[in-house]
CSV table of C-alpha atoms in Angstrom, one decimal:
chain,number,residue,atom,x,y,z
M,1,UNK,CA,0.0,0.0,0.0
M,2,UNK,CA,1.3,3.7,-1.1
M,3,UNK,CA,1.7,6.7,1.2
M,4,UNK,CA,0.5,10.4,1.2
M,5,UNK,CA,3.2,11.9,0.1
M,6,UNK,CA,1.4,15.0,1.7
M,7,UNK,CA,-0.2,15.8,4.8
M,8,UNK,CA,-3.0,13.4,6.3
M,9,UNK,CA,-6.3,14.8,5.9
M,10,UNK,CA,-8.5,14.2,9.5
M,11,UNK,CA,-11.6,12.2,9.0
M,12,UNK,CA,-13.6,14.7,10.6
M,13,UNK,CA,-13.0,17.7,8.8
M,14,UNK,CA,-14.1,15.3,5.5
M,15,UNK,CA,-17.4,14.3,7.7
M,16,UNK,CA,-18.2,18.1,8.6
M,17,UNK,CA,-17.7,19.1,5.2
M,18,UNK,CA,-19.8,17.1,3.3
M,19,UNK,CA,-22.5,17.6,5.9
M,20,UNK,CA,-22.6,21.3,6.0
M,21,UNK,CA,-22.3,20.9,1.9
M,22,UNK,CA,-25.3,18.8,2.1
M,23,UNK,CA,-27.5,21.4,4.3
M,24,UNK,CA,-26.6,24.4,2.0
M,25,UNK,CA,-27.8,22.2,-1.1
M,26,UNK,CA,-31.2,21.3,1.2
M,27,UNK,CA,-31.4,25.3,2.0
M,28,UNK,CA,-31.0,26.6,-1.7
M,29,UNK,CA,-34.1,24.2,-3.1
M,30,UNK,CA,-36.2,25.3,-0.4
M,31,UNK,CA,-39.3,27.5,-1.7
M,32,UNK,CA,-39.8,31.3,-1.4
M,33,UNK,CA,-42.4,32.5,0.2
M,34,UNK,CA,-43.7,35.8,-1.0
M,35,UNK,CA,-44.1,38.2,1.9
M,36,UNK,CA,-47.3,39.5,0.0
M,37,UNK,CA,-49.2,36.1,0.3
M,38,UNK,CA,-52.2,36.2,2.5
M,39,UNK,CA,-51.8,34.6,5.7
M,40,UNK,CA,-54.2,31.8,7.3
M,41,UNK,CA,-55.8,33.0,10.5
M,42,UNK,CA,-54.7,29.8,12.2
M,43,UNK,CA,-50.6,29.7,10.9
M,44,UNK,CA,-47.8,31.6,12.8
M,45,UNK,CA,-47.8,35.2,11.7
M,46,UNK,CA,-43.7,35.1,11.0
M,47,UNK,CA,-43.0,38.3,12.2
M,48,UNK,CA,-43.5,40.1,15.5
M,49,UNK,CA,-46.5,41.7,16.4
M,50,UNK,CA,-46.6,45.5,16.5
M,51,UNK,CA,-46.2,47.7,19.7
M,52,UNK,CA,-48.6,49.7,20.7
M,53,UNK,CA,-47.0,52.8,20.1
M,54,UNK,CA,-46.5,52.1,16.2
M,55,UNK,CA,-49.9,51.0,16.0
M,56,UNK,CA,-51.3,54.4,17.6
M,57,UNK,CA,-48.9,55.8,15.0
M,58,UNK,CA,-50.4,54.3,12.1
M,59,UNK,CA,-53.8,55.0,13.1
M,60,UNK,CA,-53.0,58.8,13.3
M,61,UNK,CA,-51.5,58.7,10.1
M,62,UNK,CA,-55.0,57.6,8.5
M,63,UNK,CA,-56.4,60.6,11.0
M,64,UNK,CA,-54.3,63.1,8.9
M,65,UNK,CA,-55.2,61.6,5.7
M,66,UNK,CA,-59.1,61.9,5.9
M,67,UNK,CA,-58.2,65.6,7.7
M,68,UNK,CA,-56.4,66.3,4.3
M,69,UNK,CA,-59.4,65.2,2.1
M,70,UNK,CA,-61.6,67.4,4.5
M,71,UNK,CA,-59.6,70.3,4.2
M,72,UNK,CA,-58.8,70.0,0.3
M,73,UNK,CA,-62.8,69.9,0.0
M,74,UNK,CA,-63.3,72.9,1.9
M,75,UNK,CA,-60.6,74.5,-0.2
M,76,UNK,CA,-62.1,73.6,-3.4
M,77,UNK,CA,-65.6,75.2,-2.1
M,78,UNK,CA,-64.0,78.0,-0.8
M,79,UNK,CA,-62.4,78.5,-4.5
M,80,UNK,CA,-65.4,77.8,-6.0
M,81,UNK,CA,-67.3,80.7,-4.0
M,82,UNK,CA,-64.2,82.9,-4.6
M,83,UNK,CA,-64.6,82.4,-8.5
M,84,UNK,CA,-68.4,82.8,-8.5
M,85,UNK,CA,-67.8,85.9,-6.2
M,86,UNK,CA,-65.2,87.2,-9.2
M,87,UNK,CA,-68.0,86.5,-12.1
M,88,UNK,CA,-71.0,88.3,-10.1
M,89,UNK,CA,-68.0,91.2,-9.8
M,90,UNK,CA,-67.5,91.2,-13.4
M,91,UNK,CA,-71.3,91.0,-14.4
M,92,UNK,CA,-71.7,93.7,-12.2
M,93,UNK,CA,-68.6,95.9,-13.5
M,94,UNK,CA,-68.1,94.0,-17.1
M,95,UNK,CA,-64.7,93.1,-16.6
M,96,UNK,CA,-63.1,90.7,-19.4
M,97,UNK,CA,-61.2,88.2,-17.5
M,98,UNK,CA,-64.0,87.0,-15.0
M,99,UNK,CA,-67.1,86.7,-17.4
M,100,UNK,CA,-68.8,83.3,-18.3
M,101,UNK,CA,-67.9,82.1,-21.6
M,102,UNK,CA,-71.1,83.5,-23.6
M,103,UNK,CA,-70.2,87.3,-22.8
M,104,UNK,CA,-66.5,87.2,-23.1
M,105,UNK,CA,-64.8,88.4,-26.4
M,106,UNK,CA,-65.2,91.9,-28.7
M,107,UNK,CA,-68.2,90.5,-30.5
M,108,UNK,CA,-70.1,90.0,-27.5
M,109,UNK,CA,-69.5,93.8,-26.4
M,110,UNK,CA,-70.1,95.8,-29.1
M,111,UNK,CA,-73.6,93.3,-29.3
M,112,UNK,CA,-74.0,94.3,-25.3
M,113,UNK,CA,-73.3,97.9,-26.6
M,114,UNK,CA,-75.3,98.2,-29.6
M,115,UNK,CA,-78.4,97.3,-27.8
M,116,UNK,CA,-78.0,99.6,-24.6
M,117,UNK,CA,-77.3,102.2,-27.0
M,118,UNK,CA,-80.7,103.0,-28.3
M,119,UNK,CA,-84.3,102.2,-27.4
M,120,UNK,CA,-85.6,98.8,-27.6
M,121,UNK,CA,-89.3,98.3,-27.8
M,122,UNK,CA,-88.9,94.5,-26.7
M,123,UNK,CA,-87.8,96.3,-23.2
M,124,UNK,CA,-90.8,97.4,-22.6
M,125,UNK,CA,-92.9,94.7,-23.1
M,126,UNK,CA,-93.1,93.3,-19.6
M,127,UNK,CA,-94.8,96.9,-18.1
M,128,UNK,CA,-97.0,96.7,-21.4
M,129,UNK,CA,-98.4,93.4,-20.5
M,130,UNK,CA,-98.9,94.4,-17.0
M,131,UNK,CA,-101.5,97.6,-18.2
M,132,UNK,CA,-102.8,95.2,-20.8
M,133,UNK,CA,-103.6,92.5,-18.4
M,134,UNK,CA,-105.2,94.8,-16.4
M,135,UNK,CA,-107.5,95.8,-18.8
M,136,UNK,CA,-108.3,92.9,-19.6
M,137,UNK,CA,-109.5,91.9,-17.0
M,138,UNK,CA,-112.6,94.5,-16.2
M,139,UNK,CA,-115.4,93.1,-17.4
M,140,UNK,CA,-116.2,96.1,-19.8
M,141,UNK,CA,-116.4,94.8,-23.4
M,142,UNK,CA,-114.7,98.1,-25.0
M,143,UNK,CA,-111.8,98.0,-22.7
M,144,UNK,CA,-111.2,94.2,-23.6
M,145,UNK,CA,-111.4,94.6,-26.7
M,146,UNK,CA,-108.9,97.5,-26.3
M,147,UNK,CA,-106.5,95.4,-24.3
M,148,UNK,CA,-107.0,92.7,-27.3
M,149,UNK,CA,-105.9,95.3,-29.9
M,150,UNK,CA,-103.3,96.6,-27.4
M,151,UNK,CA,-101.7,92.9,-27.5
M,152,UNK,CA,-101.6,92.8,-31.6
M,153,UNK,CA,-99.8,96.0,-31.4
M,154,UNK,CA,-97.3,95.6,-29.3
M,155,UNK,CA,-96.3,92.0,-30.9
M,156,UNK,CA,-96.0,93.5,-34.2
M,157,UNK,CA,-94.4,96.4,-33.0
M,158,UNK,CA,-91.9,93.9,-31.2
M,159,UNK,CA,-91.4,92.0,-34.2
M,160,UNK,CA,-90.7,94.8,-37.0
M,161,UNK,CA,-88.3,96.0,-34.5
M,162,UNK,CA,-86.0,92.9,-33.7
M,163,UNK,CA,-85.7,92.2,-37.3
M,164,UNK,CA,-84.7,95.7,-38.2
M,165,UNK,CA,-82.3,95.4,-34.8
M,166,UNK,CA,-80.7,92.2,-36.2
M,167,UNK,CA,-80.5,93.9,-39.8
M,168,UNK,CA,-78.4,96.5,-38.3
M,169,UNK,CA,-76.5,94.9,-36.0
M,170,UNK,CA,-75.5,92.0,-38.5
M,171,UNK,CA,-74.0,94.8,-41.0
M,172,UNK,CA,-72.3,96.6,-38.0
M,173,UNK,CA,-70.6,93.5,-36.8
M,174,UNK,CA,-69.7,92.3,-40.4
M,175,UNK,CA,-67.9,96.0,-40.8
M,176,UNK,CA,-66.2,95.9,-37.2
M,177,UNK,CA,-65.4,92.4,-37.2
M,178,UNK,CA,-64.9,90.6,-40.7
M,179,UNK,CA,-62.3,87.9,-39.4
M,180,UNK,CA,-64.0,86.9,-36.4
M,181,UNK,CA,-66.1,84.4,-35.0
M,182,UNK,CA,-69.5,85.9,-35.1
M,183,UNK,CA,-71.9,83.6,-35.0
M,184,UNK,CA,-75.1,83.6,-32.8
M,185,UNK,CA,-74.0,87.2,-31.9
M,186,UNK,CA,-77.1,88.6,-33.1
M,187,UNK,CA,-79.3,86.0,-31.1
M,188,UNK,CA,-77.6,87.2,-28.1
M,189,UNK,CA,-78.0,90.8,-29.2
M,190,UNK,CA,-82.1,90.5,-29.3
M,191,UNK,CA,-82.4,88.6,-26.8
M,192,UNK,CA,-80.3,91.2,-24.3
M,193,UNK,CA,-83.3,93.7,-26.0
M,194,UNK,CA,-86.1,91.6,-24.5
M,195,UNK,CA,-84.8,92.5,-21.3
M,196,UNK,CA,-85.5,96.0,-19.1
M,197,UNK,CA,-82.2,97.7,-19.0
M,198,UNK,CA,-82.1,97.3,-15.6
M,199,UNK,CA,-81.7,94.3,-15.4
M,200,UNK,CA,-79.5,92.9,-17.9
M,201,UNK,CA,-75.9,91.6,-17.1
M,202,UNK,CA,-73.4,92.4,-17.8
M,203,UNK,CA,-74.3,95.8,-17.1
M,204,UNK,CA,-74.8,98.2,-19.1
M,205,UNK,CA,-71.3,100.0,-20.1
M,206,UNK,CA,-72.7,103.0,-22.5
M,207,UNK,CA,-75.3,105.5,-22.5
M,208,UNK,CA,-78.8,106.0,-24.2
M,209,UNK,CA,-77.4,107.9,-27.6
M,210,UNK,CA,-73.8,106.8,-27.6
M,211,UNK,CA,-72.2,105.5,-30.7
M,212,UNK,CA,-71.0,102.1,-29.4
């Protein structure tokens, strides 16, 4: 039999070897477990169970969340009553910047203007119908039949008058504006005319008389 020509190897460093060898093998096929996996009620939970103090914590956290939402609500009203605040401003004073979308833009004004401008027999149709309504009803046949004829007159007079309005107005904005956007302007124009001065909005910017 041949010796080792080196040194002897101890029998128990081979043993230990090939036994730790053997458990790293046994611990690299061992499944992973995802952490995200739902846990059964019943099995061990695998990690510690919170203190109390991290637990108060969290639930503060979620406090200040729904406190955010709250307050980022109340902002949003609060800008919401700020920008309706800004657009009754601007009706009231006829400032550009804050008006709703169907009186904003030249074409609008000069309609707004052309109509407060002059006289409009559509304005007056609401005290008209008051004193014709009121004739109406007495029960004497002449006066009816006066608030009758009243009623004819002041629907044709209304009607001649809007069509010449929209005549004018239509050749007016063609000369003023001929590259921009002008349609329904006239609609709007006449229908501003039904209205007692008063009361329309925007306000009136220009007098009875003046060239617009």
């Amino acid at each position: 039999m041949g010796s080792n020509p080196g040194h002897p190897v101890p029998l128990g460093f081979v043993f230990r070897s090939r036994a730790k060898d053997e458990k790293a093998q046994a611990a690299d096929k061992a499944p992973v477990t995802d952490s995200n996996e739902t846990r059964h009620p019943e099995a061990p939970k695998g990690r510690p169970t919170p203190k109390r103090s991290a637990a108060q914590s969290q639930r503060r956290s979620v406090a200040n969340t729904s406190m955010t939402r709250k307050d980022a609500a109340k902002r949003q009203r609060a800008d919401r009553r700020a920008a309706l605040e800004k657009q009754r401003q601007a009706l009231a004073g006829g400032d550009e910047r804050y008006l709703p979308a169907r009186d904003k833009g030249p074409v609008r004004k000069f309609a707004r203007d052309f109509i407060d401008s002059r006289f409009n027999i559509a304005e007056f149709f609401l005290p008209m119908a008051v004193i014709i309504l009121v004739l109406s009803m007495v029960r004497v046949a002449a006066l009816q039949n006066i608030a009758l004829l009243l009623w004819l007159v002041v629907i044709v007079m209304i009607v001649l008058d809007s069509v010449l309005t929209g005549f004018r107005i239509k050749k007016r904005l063609a000369e003023r504006f001929p590259d921009d956007n002008r349609r329904g302007a006239v609609a709007y124009a006449l229908m501003r005319s039904l209205q007692m001065r008063r009361l329309r909005l925007p306000k009136p910017q220009v007098k009875r008389g003046e060239r617009p």
